[in-house]
């Protein structure tokens, strides 16, 4: 069965960086685009980024464009999310998702001094 | 960006009730709409895709309808395990956008 498992969340100071990972299993990884989505109690669900099957095409929400980078390693069945210049507003649970039909369990990122 | 307006934001219902949740998009999106259920501490689970197609494994008491700008999720015969929060998502154009959510409680 399809499984997505995120990791890499934690507590980080404003202005610092964090890299999230999402390991996929149960399907042919390089046949599907992938997304990062985050959720906060105040702002709800927010799509952040998407990447094509081969990693050559990406899209970003304006809120993270230029600060966050989505990438993938098809040889490792892994999706990444490099988050730079973090702010307190980036505090959220971060999910990876395959075509919105399959989601990971989420990883919590807290940006705080 | 396309705005998704979901209503109501919360509702109270009883087991066996018929529940209707609506989403309205600020621009036409065809049938590029999905509905999700989320329980506390869990990831959203897709119930409906392309507006009216039941996700494999989702109970048949869930149904979706609509196209263009008006969409509806209906739960016919609410069950105890259906008390949760429901979201819509448009994926017609970037960026994909979610509705604000509807919490269904007792």
XYZ file of C-alpha atoms in Angstrom:
219
model
C 0.000 0.000 0.000
C 1.095 3.560 -0.604
C 2.950 5.075 2.322
C 4.525 8.483 2.775
C 6.596 9.190 5.858
C 7.835 12.674 6.660
C 10.731 13.518 8.934
C 12.980 16.430 9.773
C 10.631 18.645 11.726
C 11.579 20.233 15.010
C 12.179 23.491 16.789
C 14.312 26.063 14.987
C 15.125 29.723 15.549
C 13.873 32.429 13.211
C 16.206 32.963 10.285
C 17.578 29.423 10.397
C 17.033 26.549 7.991
C 15.472 23.106 8.115
C 15.182 20.293 5.595
C 12.190 17.998 5.572
C 12.211 14.570 3.958
C 9.377 12.370 2.773
C 10.113 8.729 2.020
C 7.617 6.979 -0.218
C 6.857 3.300 -0.616
C 4.232 1.036 -2.111
C 4.189 2.519 -5.600
C 6.491 3.489 -8.447
C 7.924 6.712 -7.086
C 9.049 8.270 -10.358
C 5.604 8.111 -11.930
C 3.897 10.694 -9.724
C 4.229 14.372 -8.977
C 4.436 15.312 -5.327
C 3.382 18.199 -3.123
C 4.159 19.858 0.189
C 1.261 21.259 2.162
C 1.154 22.766 5.628
C -1.539 23.268 8.209
C -1.989 25.681 11.068
C -4.995 26.256 13.322
C -5.208 29.851 12.163
C -4.586 29.590 8.425
C -5.889 26.088 7.786
C -4.444 24.025 4.945
C -2.019 25.773 2.609
C -0.469 24.216 -0.472
C 3.185 25.180 -0.708
C 4.962 23.467 -3.565
C 4.790 20.777 -6.215
C 7.398 18.926 -8.233
C 7.089 16.950 -11.460
C 7.912 13.279 -11.816
C 11.476 13.933 -12.951
C 12.067 16.993 -10.810
C 12.523 19.372 -13.706
C 9.376 21.392 -13.063
C 8.383 23.005 -9.786
C 5.692 25.377 -8.562
C 5.574 27.367 -5.363
C 3.119 29.360 -3.319
C 4.001 33.031 -3.118
C 4.386 32.685 0.644
C 7.453 30.459 0.281
C 8.818 31.287 -3.167
C 12.479 32.181 -2.949
C 12.855 30.770 0.574
C 11.824 27.126 0.238
C 12.990 24.579 -2.345
C 11.283 21.330 -3.284
C 13.366 18.534 -4.764
C 13.321 14.786 -5.160
C 15.718 11.879 -5.460
C 14.024 9.175 -7.502
C 16.817 6.717 -6.720
C 15.961 7.008 -3.029
C 12.175 7.350 -3.317
C 12.518 10.547 -1.339
C 11.031 14.020 -1.564
C 12.732 16.968 0.110
C 11.780 20.430 1.264
C 14.605 22.810 2.025
C 13.259 25.647 4.144
C 15.512 28.701 4.540
C 15.063 32.033 6.337
C 12.324 30.593 8.489
C 9.936 32.916 10.310
C 7.488 32.341 13.137
C 4.709 32.295 10.530
C 6.203 29.088 9.127
C 5.256 27.229 12.301
C 2.949 24.449 11.123
C 2.479 20.764 10.509
C 4.002 19.934 7.123
C 2.586 17.160 4.956
C 3.842 15.580 1.770
C 1.166 14.305 -0.580
C 0.974 12.320 -3.776
C -1.651 13.777 -6.090
C -3.612 14.743 -2.953
C -4.871 11.183 -2.714
C -2.184 9.980 -0.372
C -0.702 11.988 2.467
C 2.002 11.437 5.012
C 1.279 11.733 8.707
C 2.883 15.163 8.924
C 5.890 16.591 10.700
C 5.713 19.539 13.076
C 7.921 22.555 12.529
C 8.099 25.165 15.267
C 9.952 28.385 14.581
C 10.665 30.142 17.822
C 13.434 32.040 19.538
C -5.588 32.840 -6.570
C -8.918 31.031 -6.580
C -10.726 31.465 -3.273
C -12.710 28.555 -1.894
C -15.576 29.542 0.370
C -16.828 26.649 2.437
C -20.042 26.657 4.476
C -20.978 26.191 7.166
C -17.792 26.448 9.242
C -19.344 24.108 11.782
C -22.514 22.180 12.314
C -24.084 19.956 14.898
C -25.777 16.777 13.814
C -26.954 13.434 15.088
C -26.266 9.889 14.039
C -28.449 9.070 11.079
C -28.766 12.660 9.872
C -28.216 13.819 6.332
C -25.498 16.476 6.231
C -24.670 18.847 3.402
C -21.519 20.950 3.095
C -20.925 23.389 0.268
C -17.889 24.935 -1.376
C -17.991 27.845 -3.738
C -15.034 28.818 -5.907
C -14.287 32.408 -6.909
C -13.700 31.288 -10.518
C -15.026 28.323 -12.499
C -12.949 25.212 -11.888
C -14.827 22.608 -13.915
C -14.859 19.472 -11.806
C -11.343 19.867 -10.374
C -12.498 19.594 -6.804
C -11.840 17.106 -4.027
C -13.303 16.592 -0.570
C -11.332 15.467 2.452
C -12.070 14.267 5.956
C -9.654 14.983 8.760
C -9.659 13.748 12.329
C -7.577 15.330 15.115
C -3.897 14.577 14.824
C -4.288 12.796 11.497
C -3.643 13.699 7.891
C -6.572 14.584 5.634
C -8.065 11.630 3.777
C -9.608 12.136 0.385
C -13.245 11.091 0.129
C -14.232 12.449 -3.259
C -12.194 13.352 -6.345
C -13.162 15.213 -9.519
C -16.221 16.538 -7.691
C -18.299 13.384 -7.652
C -16.118 10.284 -7.713
C -15.926 8.240 -4.530
C -12.416 7.450 -3.403
C -11.678 3.728 -3.215
C -12.361 2.583 0.325
C -14.542 5.542 1.258
C -18.046 4.636 2.492
C -20.845 5.003 -0.034
C -22.780 7.316 2.327
C -20.432 10.065 1.104
C -21.298 11.685 -2.203
C -20.215 14.776 -4.078
C -21.858 16.886 -6.719
C -21.462 20.119 -8.585
C -19.344 21.727 -11.254
C -18.177 25.167 -12.227
C -18.304 27.172 -9.020
C -20.738 25.338 -6.711
C -19.992 22.022 -5.066
C -21.627 19.902 -2.395
C -20.539 17.087 -0.136
C -23.406 15.050 1.265
C -23.265 12.481 4.036
C -26.387 10.345 4.005
C -26.883 8.605 7.307
C -24.217 10.132 9.532
C -22.226 7.564 11.505
C -20.315 8.094 14.771
C -16.993 7.849 12.933
C -18.013 10.716 10.626
C -17.677 13.361 13.294
C -14.640 15.171 11.926
C -13.574 18.200 9.902
C -14.163 18.308 6.163
C -12.266 20.352 3.569
C -12.622 21.008 -0.107
C -9.695 21.557 -2.462
C -9.597 23.035 -5.949
C -6.791 21.859 -8.211
C -7.928 23.461 -11.439
C -5.087 25.955 -11.487
C -2.089 26.898 -9.413
C -1.976 27.453 -6.590
C -4.292 24.697 -5.358
C -6.460 26.181 -2.636
C -8.442 24.716 0.228
C -11.720 25.681 1.793
C -11.695 26.816 5.396
C -13.164 23.581 6.701
C -16.417 22.389 8.235
C -16.381 20.741 11.642
C -19.182 18.241 12.143
C -19.889 17.498 15.772
C -22.603 16.049 17.886
